[in-house]
Coordinates of C-alpha atoms in Angstrom, one line a residue:
M1 CA -24.7 1.7 -43.2
S2 CA -21.2 0.0 -43.2
A3 CA -18.1 1.8 -44.5
T4 CA -17.9 -0.8 -47.3
P5 CA -21.4 -1.4 -48.4
A6 CA -22.7 -4.5 -50.2
T7 CA -23.4 -3.6 -53.8
P8 CA -24.4 -6.8 -55.7
L9 CA -26.2 -5.0 -58.5
L10 CA -23.6 -2.2 -58.9
D11 CA -20.9 -4.8 -59.0
T12 CA -22.4 -5.9 -62.4
V13 CA -22.2 -2.4 -63.9
D14 CA -18.9 -1.1 -65.1
T15 CA -20.1 1.1 -67.9
P16 CA -23.4 2.5 -69.1
D17 CA -23.7 -0.4 -71.6
D18 CA -24.0 -2.7 -68.6
L19 CA -26.5 -0.3 -67.0
R20 CA -28.8 -0.4 -70.1
K21 CA -29.1 -4.2 -69.8
L22 CA -31.0 -3.9 -66.5
Q23 CA -34.7 -3.8 -66.2
P24 CA -36.3 -0.5 -65.2
S25 CA -37.5 -2.3 -62.0
Q26 CA -33.9 -2.8 -61.0
L27 CA -32.8 0.8 -61.2
R28 CA -34.1 1.8 -57.8
Q29 CA -31.8 -0.8 -56.2
L30 CA -28.9 0.3 -58.4
A31 CA -29.3 3.9 -57.3
D32 CA -29.4 3.0 -53.7
E33 CA -26.2 1.0 -54.0
L34 CA -24.5 3.8 -56.0
R35 CA -25.4 6.3 -53.3
H36 CA -23.9 4.0 -50.6
E37 CA -20.7 3.5 -52.7
M38 CA -20.3 7.2 -53.1
I39 CA -20.7 7.9 -49.4
S40 CA -18.1 5.2 -48.6
A41 CA -15.6 6.6 -51.1
V42 CA -15.9 10.2 -50.2
G43 CA -15.7 9.2 -46.5
Q44 CA -12.2 7.9 -47.3
T45 CA -11.0 10.7 -49.6
G46 CA -12.9 13.8 -48.7
G47 CA -14.3 16.0 -51.5
H48 CA -17.7 17.2 -52.7
L49 CA -20.5 15.2 -51.2
G50 CA -23.9 16.8 -51.1
S51 CA -24.2 17.8 -54.7
G52 CA -23.3 14.3 -56.0
L53 CA -25.8 12.6 -53.6
G54 CA -28.5 14.8 -55.0
V55 CA -28.0 13.6 -58.6
V56 CA -27.7 9.8 -58.1
E57 CA -31.1 9.0 -59.6
L58 CA -30.6 11.6 -62.3
T59 CA -27.2 10.1 -63.2
V60 CA -28.7 6.6 -63.4
A61 CA -31.6 7.8 -65.5
I62 CA -29.5 9.8 -68.0
H63 CA -27.1 7.0 -68.7
Y64 CA -30.0 4.5 -68.9
V65 CA -31.9 6.6 -71.5
F66 CA -29.2 8.3 -73.5
N67 CA -26.5 6.7 -75.6
T68 CA -23.5 8.0 -73.8
P69 CA -20.7 8.6 -74.7
D70 CA -22.0 9.3 -78.3
D71 CA -24.6 11.5 -76.7
R72 CA -22.3 14.1 -75.0
L73 CA -23.1 14.6 -71.4
V74 CA -21.7 17.8 -69.7
W75 CA -22.0 18.2 -65.9
D76 CA -22.0 21.7 -64.6
V77 CA -20.2 22.0 -62.2
G78 CA -18.2 18.8 -62.4
H79 CA -18.0 18.2 -58.7
Q80 CA -21.5 16.7 -58.9
A81 CA -20.2 14.0 -61.2
Y82 CA -18.8 11.4 -58.7
P83 CA -21.7 9.0 -59.3
H84 CA -21.2 9.5 -63.0
K85 CA -17.5 8.5 -62.6
I86 CA -18.5 5.3 -60.7
L87 CA -20.9 4.3 -63.6
T88 CA -18.4 5.1 -66.4
G89 CA -15.5 2.7 -65.7
R90 CA -13.8 4.5 -62.9
R91 CA -15.2 2.8 -59.8
S92 CA -12.0 0.9 -59.1
R93 CA -10.2 4.3 -58.8
I94 CA -12.9 6.2 -57.0
R95 CA -11.0 6.1 -53.7
T96 CA -8.2 8.0 -55.4
L97 CA -10.4 11.1 -55.8
R98 CA -8.5 14.4 -55.5
Q99 CA -5.3 12.6 -54.5
G100 CA -1.9 12.9 -56.2
G101 CA -2.1 10.7 -59.4
G102 CA -5.7 9.9 -58.8
L103 CA -9.1 10.9 -60.3
S104 CA -9.9 14.6 -60.6
G105 CA -12.6 16.0 -58.4
F106 CA -14.2 17.4 -61.6
T107 CA -14.9 16.0 -65.1
K108 CA -11.7 15.9 -67.2
R109 CA -11.4 15.1 -70.9
S110 CA -8.1 13.2 -70.5
E111 CA -9.6 10.9 -67.9
S112 CA -12.5 9.3 -69.8
E113 CA -14.4 9.3 -73.1
Y114 CA -17.5 9.8 -70.9
D115 CA -16.1 13.2 -69.8
P116 CA -16.4 15.2 -73.1
F117 CA -15.8 18.5 -71.4
G118 CA -13.9 19.7 -68.3
T119 CA -16.3 21.7 -66.1
A120 CA -14.7 23.0 -62.9
H121 CA -15.7 26.6 -63.4
S122 CA -19.5 26.9 -63.5
S123 CA -22.0 27.9 -66.1
T124 CA -20.2 26.7 -69.1
S125 CA -22.2 23.5 -69.8
I126 CA -24.9 24.8 -72.1
S127 CA -22.4 26.6 -74.4
A128 CA -20.3 23.4 -74.6
A129 CA -23.3 21.1 -75.1
L130 CA -24.5 23.4 -77.8
G131 CA -21.2 23.1 -79.5
F132 CA -21.3 19.3 -79.4
A133 CA -24.9 19.4 -80.7
V134 CA -24.3 21.7 -83.6
A135 CA -21.0 19.9 -84.6
N136 CA -22.9 16.6 -84.8
K137 CA -25.7 18.3 -86.8
L138 CA -23.2 19.7 -89.3
A139 CA -21.4 16.3 -89.5
G140 CA -24.7 14.4 -89.9
K141 CA -24.0 12.4 -86.8
P142 CA -26.9 11.5 -84.5
G143 CA -25.4 12.4 -81.1
K144 CA -27.1 14.9 -78.8
G145 CA -25.6 17.5 -76.4
I146 CA -26.9 17.2 -72.8
A147 CA -26.1 19.8 -70.2
V148 CA -26.9 19.2 -66.5
I149 CA -26.7 22.6 -64.9
G150 CA -27.3 23.5 -61.2
D151 CA -29.6 26.3 -60.3
G152 CA -26.6 28.1 -58.7
A153 CA -24.8 28.0 -62.0
M154 CA -27.9 29.5 -63.7
S155 CA -27.1 32.7 -61.8
A156 CA -24.3 33.4 -64.3
G157 CA -25.0 35.4 -67.5
M158 CA -23.1 32.9 -69.6
A159 CA -25.8 30.3 -69.2
Y160 CA -28.4 32.7 -70.7
E161 CA -26.0 33.8 -73.5
A162 CA -25.9 30.2 -74.5
M163 CA -29.6 29.6 -74.2
N164 CA -30.3 32.7 -76.3
N165 CA -28.2 31.1 -79.1
A166 CA -29.4 27.5 -78.7
E167 CA -32.1 27.4 -81.4
A168 CA -29.6 26.3 -84.0
A169 CA -29.2 23.0 -82.3
G170 CA -32.9 22.0 -82.5
N171 CA -33.8 18.8 -80.7
R172 CA -30.1 17.8 -80.4
L173 CA -29.7 20.0 -77.4
I174 CA -31.2 19.0 -74.0
V175 CA -30.6 21.1 -70.9
I176 CA -31.4 19.5 -67.5
L177 CA -31.8 22.2 -64.8
N178 CA -30.9 20.5 -61.5
D179 CA -32.7 22.7 -59.0
N180 CA -31.5 21.7 -55.6
D181 CA -32.1 24.9 -53.7
M182 CA -35.8 25.3 -54.4
S183 CA -34.8 28.7 -55.8
I184 CA -36.9 28.4 -58.9
A185 CA -39.4 25.5 -58.4
P186 CA -42.9 25.6 -57.2
P187 CA -43.9 22.6 -55.0
V188 CA -43.4 19.3 -56.8
G189 CA -46.3 16.9 -56.7
G190 CA -48.4 14.5 -58.6
L191 CA -50.1 17.1 -60.8
S192 CA -46.8 18.7 -62.0
A193 CA -45.3 15.3 -62.7
Y194 CA -48.3 14.3 -64.7
L195 CA -48.3 17.5 -66.7
A196 CA -44.5 17.2 -67.4
R197 CA -45.0 13.7 -68.7
L198 CA -48.0 14.8 -70.7
V199 CA -46.4 17.8 -72.4
S200 CA -43.2 15.8 -73.2
S201 CA -45.2 13.0 -74.8
G202 CA -45.3 12.3 -78.5
P203 CA -49.1 12.8 -78.9
F204 CA -49.0 16.1 -77.2
L205 CA -46.1 17.4 -79.3
G206 CA -47.7 16.0 -82.4
L207 CA -51.0 17.8 -81.7
R208 CA -49.1 20.9 -80.8
D209 CA -47.2 20.8 -84.1
T210 CA -50.4 20.2 -86.1
L211 CA -52.1 23.2 -84.4
R212 CA -49.0 25.3 -85.0
K213 CA -49.1 24.5 -88.7
I214 CA -52.8 25.4 -88.9
S215 CA -52.2 28.6 -86.9
R216 CA -49.5 29.7 -89.4
R217 CA -52.2 29.8 -92.1
L218 CA -54.4 32.2 -90.0
P219 CA -54.2 35.9 -90.3
E220 CA -51.1 37.3 -88.4
P221 CA -53.1 38.6 -85.4
L222 CA -54.8 35.2 -84.9
H223 CA -51.5 33.3 -85.5
K224 CA -49.8 35.4 -82.8
A225 CA -52.7 34.9 -80.4
A226 CA -52.7 31.2 -80.9
K227 CA -49.0 31.0 -80.1
K228 CA -49.4 33.1 -77.0
T229 CA -52.3 31.0 -75.8
D230 CA -50.2 27.8 -76.1
E231 CA -47.3 29.3 -74.2
F232 CA -49.6 30.9 -71.6
A233 CA -51.5 27.7 -70.9
R234 CA -48.4 25.7 -70.3
G235 CA -46.7 28.5 -68.4
L236 CA -49.7 28.9 -66.2
A237 CA -49.7 25.2 -65.3
M238 CA -46.0 24.6 -65.1
G239 CA -43.9 27.7 -65.1
G240 CA -41.0 28.1 -67.6
T241 CA -42.1 31.2 -69.4
L242 CA -38.5 32.6 -69.2
F243 CA -37.1 29.5 -70.8
E244 CA -39.8 29.5 -73.5
E245 CA -38.9 33.1 -74.4
L246 CA -35.3 32.0 -74.8
G247 CA -36.5 29.4 -77.4
F248 CA -36.6 26.3 -75.2
Y249 CA -39.4 23.8 -74.9
Y250 CA -39.9 23.6 -71.1
V251 CA -40.8 20.4 -69.2
G252 CA -41.2 20.3 -65.5
P253 CA -40.7 20.6 -62.6
I254 CA -40.3 16.9 -61.9
D255 CA -39.0 15.0 -58.9
G256 CA -35.4 14.2 -59.5
H257 CA -35.4 11.3 -57.1
N258 CA -38.3 9.5 -58.7
L259 CA -37.1 7.2 -61.4
D260 CA -40.6 6.3 -62.4
Q261 CA -41.0 10.0 -63.4
L262 CA -37.5 10.6 -64.7
I263 CA -37.2 7.6 -67.1
P264 CA -40.3 8.2 -69.2
I265 CA -39.9 11.9 -69.4
L266 CA -36.2 11.6 -70.5
E267 CA -37.3 9.0 -73.1
N268 CA -40.0 11.4 -74.4
V269 CA -37.5 14.2 -74.7
R270 CA -34.9 12.0 -76.3
D271 CA -37.4 11.0 -79.0
A272 CA -39.1 14.4 -79.5
A273 CA -38.9 16.3 -82.7
E274 CA -39.2 19.5 -80.7
G275 CA -36.1 21.3 -79.4
P276 CA -34.1 22.6 -77.8
C277 CA -35.6 21.3 -74.6
L278 CA -35.2 22.2 -70.9
I279 CA -36.2 19.7 -68.3
H280 CA -36.6 21.2 -64.8
V281 CA -35.6 18.6 -62.2
V282 CA -35.9 19.3 -58.4
T283 CA -33.4 17.4 -56.2
Q284 CA -32.2 17.6 -52.6
K285 CA -28.5 18.1 -51.8
G286 CA -27.2 15.3 -49.6
K287 CA -30.2 13.1 -50.5
G288 CA -30.1 9.7 -48.8
Y289 CA -27.4 10.5 -46.1
A290 CA -29.0 12.1 -43.0
P291 CA -26.0 14.3 -41.9
A292 CA -25.8 15.8 -45.4
E293 CA -29.5 16.3 -45.7
A294 CA -29.5 18.1 -42.4
A295 CA -26.7 20.5 -43.2
A296 CA -26.3 20.8 -46.9
D297 CA -23.8 23.7 -46.7
K298 CA -21.6 21.8 -44.2
Y299 CA -21.5 18.7 -46.4
H300 CA -21.0 20.4 -49.7
G301 CA -17.3 19.9 -49.5
V302 CA -16.0 17.6 -46.7
Q303 CA -12.9 16.3 -45.1
K304 CA -12.6 12.6 -44.6
F305 CA -15.5 11.5 -42.4
D306 CA -16.9 8.6 -40.4
V307 CA -19.7 7.1 -42.6
I308 CA -21.7 5.9 -39.6
T309 CA -21.7 9.1 -37.5
G310 CA -21.0 11.7 -40.2
E311 CA -18.3 13.2 -38.1
Q312 CA -15.6 14.8 -40.3
V313 CA -11.9 14.5 -39.5
K314 CA -10.9 17.7 -37.9
S315 CA -7.9 19.4 -39.3
A316 CA -5.0 19.9 -37.0
G317 CA -5.0 23.1 -35.0
G318 CA -2.6 25.9 -35.7
P319 CA -2.5 29.4 -37.0
P320 CA -5.7 30.9 -38.4
S321 CA -6.4 30.6 -42.1
Y322 CA -5.5 33.5 -44.4
T323 CA -9.2 33.7 -45.3
N324 CA -10.2 34.3 -41.7
V325 CA -7.5 36.8 -41.1
F326 CA -8.7 38.8 -44.1
A327 CA -12.3 38.6 -42.9
Q328 CA -11.5 39.8 -39.4
A329 CA -9.3 42.6 -40.8
L330 CA -12.0 43.8 -43.1
V331 CA -14.6 43.8 -40.4
A332 CA -12.3 46.0 -38.3
E333 CA -11.8 48.3 -41.3
A334 CA -15.5 48.6 -41.8
A335 CA -16.0 49.5 -38.1
R336 CA -13.7 52.5 -38.8
D337 CA -15.1 53.5 -42.1
D338 CA -18.8 53.3 -43.1
K339 CA -18.0 53.6 -46.8
I340 CA -16.3 50.2 -46.9
C341 CA -18.5 47.5 -48.4
A342 CA -17.8 43.9 -49.6
I343 CA -18.8 41.9 -52.7
T344 CA -18.5 38.2 -53.3
A345 CA -19.6 36.1 -56.3
A346 CA -21.4 33.2 -54.6
M347 CA -18.5 32.4 -52.3
P348 CA -19.4 34.1 -49.0
S349 CA -17.9 31.4 -46.7
G350 CA -15.1 30.6 -49.1
T351 CA -13.9 34.2 -49.0
G352 CA -14.8 34.8 -45.4
L353 CA -17.3 37.5 -46.3
D354 CA -20.0 35.6 -44.4
K355 CA -18.4 37.0 -41.3
F356 CA -18.6 40.5 -42.8
A357 CA -22.2 40.0 -43.8
A358 CA -23.1 38.9 -40.2
T359 CA -21.8 42.2 -38.9
Y360 CA -22.6 44.6 -41.7
P361 CA -25.5 43.0 -43.8
E362 CA -26.4 46.2 -45.5
R363 CA -22.9 46.6 -46.8
S364 CA -22.4 43.0 -48.0
F365 CA -23.4 41.8 -51.4
D366 CA -23.4 38.3 -52.8
V367 CA -24.1 38.7 -56.5
G368 CA -24.2 35.0 -57.4
I369 CA -21.9 33.3 -59.9
A370 CA -21.3 36.5 -61.8
E371 CA -17.8 37.7 -61.5
Q372 CA -18.1 40.1 -64.4
H373 CA -21.0 41.8 -62.7
A374 CA -19.3 41.8 -59.3
V375 CA -16.3 43.7 -60.7
T376 CA -18.3 46.3 -62.6
F377 CA -20.8 46.7 -59.7
A378 CA -17.8 47.4 -57.5
A379 CA -16.6 49.9 -60.0
G380 CA -19.9 51.7 -59.9
L381 CA -19.8 51.8 -56.1
A382 CA -16.3 53.2 -56.2
A383 CA -17.3 55.8 -58.7
Q384 CA -20.0 57.0 -56.3
G385 CA -17.6 57.3 -53.4
M386 CA -17.8 53.9 -51.7
R387 CA -14.8 51.8 -50.8
P388 CA -15.6 48.4 -52.2
F389 CA -13.6 45.2 -51.5
C390 CA -14.2 42.6 -54.2
A391 CA -13.2 39.3 -52.7
I392 CA -12.8 36.6 -55.4
Y393 CA -10.6 33.6 -55.8
S394 CA -7.7 34.1 -58.1
T395 CA -9.0 31.4 -60.5
F396 CA -12.5 33.0 -60.7
L397 CA -11.2 36.6 -61.1
Q398 CA -9.9 35.4 -64.5
R399 CA -13.5 35.3 -65.6
A400 CA -13.8 39.1 -65.2
Y401 CA -10.6 40.2 -66.8
D402 CA -12.2 42.6 -69.3
Q403 CA -14.1 44.3 -66.5
V404 CA -10.9 44.7 -64.5
V405 CA -9.3 46.3 -67.5
H406 CA -12.1 48.4 -69.0
D407 CA -14.3 49.2 -66.0
V408 CA -11.8 49.6 -63.3
A409 CA -8.2 50.1 -64.5
I410 CA -8.8 52.4 -67.5
Q411 CA -11.1 54.6 -65.3
N412 CA -8.6 54.4 -62.4
L413 CA -11.4 53.5 -59.9
P414 CA -10.4 52.5 -56.4
V415 CA -11.8 49.0 -56.3
R416 CA -10.0 46.8 -53.8
F417 CA -9.4 43.2 -55.0
A418 CA -8.9 40.7 -52.2
I419 CA -7.6 37.7 -54.1
D420 CA -8.0 34.4 -52.2
R421 CA -6.5 31.0 -53.1
A422 CA -3.5 32.6 -54.8
G423 CA -0.8 30.1 -55.8
L424 CA -1.3 26.3 -55.9
V425 CA -4.4 24.9 -54.1
G426 CA -3.8 21.2 -53.5
A427 CA -6.7 18.8 -54.1
D428 CA -8.6 21.0 -56.5
G429 CA -5.8 20.9 -59.0
A430 CA -5.1 22.9 -62.1
T431 CA -8.6 24.3 -62.6
H432 CA -8.6 26.2 -59.3
A433 CA -4.9 27.1 -59.0
G434 CA -4.3 30.8 -58.6
S435 CA -1.3 30.9 -61.0
F436 CA -1.9 33.9 -63.2
D437 CA -3.2 36.9 -61.2
V438 CA 0.1 38.7 -60.7
T439 CA 0.8 38.3 -64.4
Y440 CA -2.6 39.5 -65.6
L441 CA -2.9 42.3 -63.1
A442 CA 0.6 43.7 -62.9
T443 CA 0.6 44.3 -66.6
L444 CA -2.2 46.9 -66.2
P445 CA -1.5 50.7 -65.9
N446 CA -2.9 52.2 -62.7
M447 CA -3.0 48.9 -60.8
V448 CA -1.2 48.3 -57.5
V449 CA -0.5 44.6 -56.8
M450 CA 0.6 43.3 -53.4
A451 CA 1.2 39.8 -52.1
A452 CA 1.2 38.9 -48.4
A453 CA 4.2 37.0 -47.0
D454 CA 2.4 36.0 -43.8
E455 CA -0.9 36.7 -42.0
A456 CA 0.5 39.8 -40.3
E457 CA 1.3 41.3 -43.7
L458 CA -2.2 40.4 -44.8
V459 CA -3.6 42.6 -42.1
H460 CA -1.4 45.4 -43.1
M461 CA -2.3 45.0 -46.8
T462 CA -6.1 45.0 -46.0
H463 CA -5.6 48.3 -44.1
T464 CA -3.4 49.7 -46.9
A465 CA -6.1 48.8 -49.5
A466 CA -8.8 50.4 -47.4
L467 CA -6.9 53.7 -47.3
H468 CA -5.9 53.6 -51.0
D469 CA -8.3 56.0 -52.9
S470 CA -6.1 56.9 -55.9
G471 CA -6.8 53.9 -58.0
P472 CA -7.3 50.1 -58.1
I473 CA -5.4 47.9 -55.7
A474 CA -5.1 44.1 -55.3
F475 CA -3.6 41.9 -52.7
R476 CA -3.2 38.1 -52.9
Y477 CA -3.0 35.4 -50.3
P478 CA -3.0 31.6 -50.4
R479 CA -5.3 28.9 -49.3
G480 CA -4.7 27.4 -45.9
N481 CA -3.3 28.6 -42.6
G482 CA -0.8 31.3 -41.9
V483 CA 2.7 30.7 -40.6
G484 CA 2.0 31.5 -37.0
V485 CA 3.3 35.1 -36.6
P486 CA 1.4 37.3 -34.2
L487 CA -1.3 39.5 -35.7
P488 CA -0.7 43.2 -35.2
E489 CA -3.0 45.0 -32.8
V490 CA -2.8 48.1 -34.9
P491 CA -2.4 47.6 -38.7
Q492 CA 0.3 49.5 -40.5
R493 CA -0.3 51.5 -43.7
L494 CA 2.3 50.3 -46.1
E495 CA 4.1 52.8 -48.4
I496 CA 3.0 51.9 -51.9
G497 CA 5.8 50.3 -53.9
K498 CA 8.1 49.7 -50.9
G499 CA 9.5 46.4 -49.9
R500 CA 11.4 45.4 -46.7
L501 CA 14.7 43.8 -46.0
V502 CA 14.2 40.8 -43.7
R503 CA 17.8 39.7 -43.6
E504 CA 21.0 41.4 -44.9
G505 CA 24.0 39.8 -46.5
T506 CA 26.5 40.7 -49.2
K507 CA 26.8 38.1 -52.0
V508 CA 23.4 36.6 -52.8
A509 CA 20.0 38.5 -52.7
L510 CA 16.7 36.5 -52.6
L511 CA 13.8 38.7 -53.7
S512 CA 10.6 37.1 -52.6
L513 CA 7.0 37.9 -53.4
G514 CA 4.3 36.3 -51.2
T515 CA 4.5 33.3 -48.9
R516 CA 7.7 31.7 -50.4
L517 CA 9.4 34.1 -47.9
A518 CA 9.6 31.3 -45.4
E519 CA 11.4 29.0 -47.9
A520 CA 13.7 31.9 -48.9
L521 CA 14.8 32.3 -45.2
K522 CA 15.5 28.6 -44.9
A523 CA 17.5 28.7 -48.1
A524 CA 19.5 31.7 -46.7
D525 CA 20.4 29.7 -43.7
Q526 CA 21.8 26.9 -45.9
L527 CA 23.6 29.4 -48.1
D528 CA 25.2 31.2 -45.2
A529 CA 26.4 27.8 -43.9
K530 CA 28.2 27.4 -47.2
G531 CA 29.9 30.7 -46.8
L532 CA 27.5 32.6 -49.2
S533 CA 26.3 35.7 -47.3
T534 CA 22.6 36.1 -48.3
T535 CA 20.1 39.0 -48.2
V536 CA 16.4 38.2 -48.1
A537 CA 13.9 40.9 -49.2
D538 CA 10.1 40.7 -49.0
L539 CA 9.2 42.9 -52.0
R540 CA 5.5 43.1 -50.9
F541 CA 4.7 44.8 -54.3
A542 CA 4.8 43.3 -57.8
K543 CA 3.6 46.7 -59.0
P544 CA 4.9 49.2 -58.6
L545 CA 8.2 47.6 -57.9
D546 CA 10.5 48.9 -55.2
S547 CA 13.0 49.9 -57.9
E548 CA 15.2 51.8 -55.5
L549 CA 15.7 48.7 -53.3
I550 CA 16.2 46.4 -56.3
R551 CA 18.8 48.7 -57.9
R552 CA 20.7 48.8 -54.6
L553 CA 20.7 45.0 -54.2
M554 CA 21.7 44.6 -57.8
A555 CA 24.6 47.0 -57.4
T556 CA 25.9 45.2 -54.2
H557 CA 25.3 41.5 -54.8
E558 CA 26.7 39.0 -57.3
V559 CA 23.5 37.0 -57.7
I560 CA 19.8 38.0 -57.6
V561 CA 17.1 35.4 -57.4
T562 CA 13.4 36.3 -57.6
M563 CA 10.7 33.8 -56.4
E564 CA 7.0 33.9 -56.6
E565 CA 3.9 31.6 -56.5
G566 CA 2.8 32.5 -60.0
A567 CA 3.3 31.9 -63.7
I568 CA 5.8 33.3 -66.1
G569 CA 5.3 37.0 -66.8
G570 CA 4.9 38.1 -63.1
L571 CA 7.5 39.4 -60.7
G572 CA 10.5 37.9 -62.3
A573 CA 9.6 39.4 -65.7
H574 CA 9.1 42.8 -64.2
V575 CA 12.5 42.7 -62.4
L576 CA 14.2 41.5 -65.6
T577 CA 12.6 44.4 -67.5
L578 CA 13.8 46.9 -64.9
A579 CA 17.3 45.4 -65.1
S580 CA 17.3 45.5 -68.9
D581 CA 15.9 49.0 -69.2
E582 CA 18.5 50.4 -66.9
G583 CA 21.5 48.2 -68.0
L584 CA 21.9 46.7 -64.5
T585 CA 23.2 43.4 -65.9
D586 CA 25.9 45.0 -68.1
A587 CA 28.6 44.5 -65.5
G588 CA 28.0 40.8 -65.1
L589 CA 25.2 40.6 -62.5
K590 CA 23.6 37.1 -62.5
I591 CA 19.7 37.1 -62.3
R592 CA 17.6 34.0 -62.0
T593 CA 13.8 33.9 -61.8
M594 CA 11.9 31.1 -59.9
R595 CA 8.2 30.7 -60.6
L596 CA 5.6 28.1 -61.3
P597 CA 6.5 25.8 -64.3
D598 CA 4.8 26.4 -67.6
V599 CA 2.4 23.5 -67.2
F600 CA -1.0 23.0 -65.6
Q601 CA -0.1 21.0 -62.4
D602 CA -2.5 18.2 -61.4
Q603 CA -3.8 17.9 -57.9
D604 CA -1.6 16.8 -55.0
S605 CA -0.8 18.0 -51.6
P606 CA 0.4 21.7 -51.7
E607 CA 3.8 20.7 -50.3
K608 CA 4.3 18.2 -53.1
Q609 CA 3.0 20.6 -55.7
Y610 CA 5.5 23.3 -54.6
D611 CA 8.3 20.7 -54.5
D612 CA 7.4 19.6 -58.1
A613 CA 7.3 23.3 -59.1
G614 CA 10.8 23.8 -57.7
L615 CA 10.0 26.5 -55.3
N616 CA 11.2 25.1 -52.0
A617 CA 14.4 25.9 -50.1
A618 CA 16.5 23.1 -51.6
Q619 CA 15.7 24.3 -55.1
I620 CA 16.5 27.9 -54.2
V621 CA 19.9 26.8 -52.9
E622 CA 20.5 24.8 -56.1
T623 CA 19.6 27.8 -58.3
V624 CA 22.0 30.0 -56.4
L625 CA 24.8 27.5 -56.6
K626 CA 24.3 26.9 -60.3
A627 CA 24.4 30.6 -60.9
L628 CA 27.7 30.9 -59.0
R629 CA 29.0 27.6 -60.6
H630 CA 29.4 26.1 -57.2
N631 CA 28.8 22.4 -56.8
S632 CA 27.0 21.0 -53.8
A633 CA 30.2 20.9 -51.7
G634 CA 30.6 24.6 -52.2
V635 CA 33.8 24.2 -54.2
N636 CA 34.2 26.7 -57.0
E637 CA 34.1 24.9 -60.4
A638 CA 36.2 26.0 -63.3
R639 CA 34.7 29.0 -65.0
A640 CA 34.0 28.7 -68.7

């Protein structure tokens, strides 16, 4: 397979309208070319590979059968939608995936009319598709709502909440369960495919509807018995009883790579009077690319890679990642304390808890894509005397905010929140940025919120959290590698609410929270060179603030600048509130807060993102000079 494959049939397809002009006999070739194009593109850009390869035939079949974009197609999660993007007018830009100014790695409403809903957090598709279906029903429009949801995403309660409410949509709602982990499906073969085609056919549905009308006229006991017999017979042959109980007409399982099965079944369901309908499709992650087939987990998300060999570009060596530092620190804490346990929500490798599970399997819990359950489960463990660490990405912890408030903070339970991917996250863009955790956690009574400035601080904070039994505590750390400081052989228990002075000066004080500390130190060098003596403090805690240290710096410096890798309402807001409450600005103190801008920043390199956010050393210096009314030459301008 060459890096730039020949794709003569795909070259004729720019949109689904072009696709629908093909003969069914041509679709196999189109799918093969589409798979080769996707492999070639992701080899150049990196990104999510295995999940998209698994839905190539399904993507072709859906766009061939349904009238997209009038039929609203929602992919869950959107990282399986790369083939969809190629077929919907974006092939010319597919090699810009996840790059600055390029295509998003997920579906995105502003990108295409074929992306009716952004789905970068899982398990939302059925709710959204239901909304589209009911809106069209109310407006008298013909369009359907189609949700393609992975079996992993079906581990979240929200999917079942939506299904339980789906009856109102009738046959306008179609859910396609993409089962690529064999977690639900029995073996797929000729018999199940035949049955699926049979029970989705018009004659079968018509006969069933006739029998149903007859059974309604029977005495109640016989009517109920007839209904149960129908459900039982199909459930016995095909599975799907759970989905039937939720009000769905179940079809499947069928082979998601066999277009001869997919096309007629999708056509039957499209034209059926029954509904809502769930089609159970079994696919293989990485299908059609041997390295991805052999190691689905390794090829879920990839760096750039050699298409011929499958070898991924290795990232440059350097300091360990923050995730690995946390994982090793937690394993060390668990060796010391048998009450420590760890919880993740379907992200064991992403949070490093796979390492914990390898050492302490009985104390490690992967609860699936169920952050709400993860937090309340941790609260229950804490209430019974365990010391749970709930390791969740910042962007995903948002999904469990009520549980953090109600089940943890109000009850003052000592759940430890290890918040990975804090701050901006590069190629994953706005949907995965950890912008809000300081703001949404530090506003809660009883909560302690820490942010690690480097990997050594992360070890100390993990240890501090392990020993903190008086209430909930959270510590945040970014994606990527540390700064290269040596890791402590013996972790230090930090005093709650106490920061540290890293550098002492007399005129300007930079108050840093998290890993902007390195940029603050660079800025201090530049300010000192301009004759502006600069203090740098690593506050460590957003809550409780080190009010004693902050008061002292405000009393002895002319300018205070706070900086954080988070949205408005975080550290800066708390420092300003302290200054306001205590009248610390009444004598003319200048305070400036530096934080992420009030926008959702698109994907780019983290360095470029932070530069755009104005949180690098040059912008810190500029902020100080403006506060002092200095120009860039350091000459004092006329004061107003």
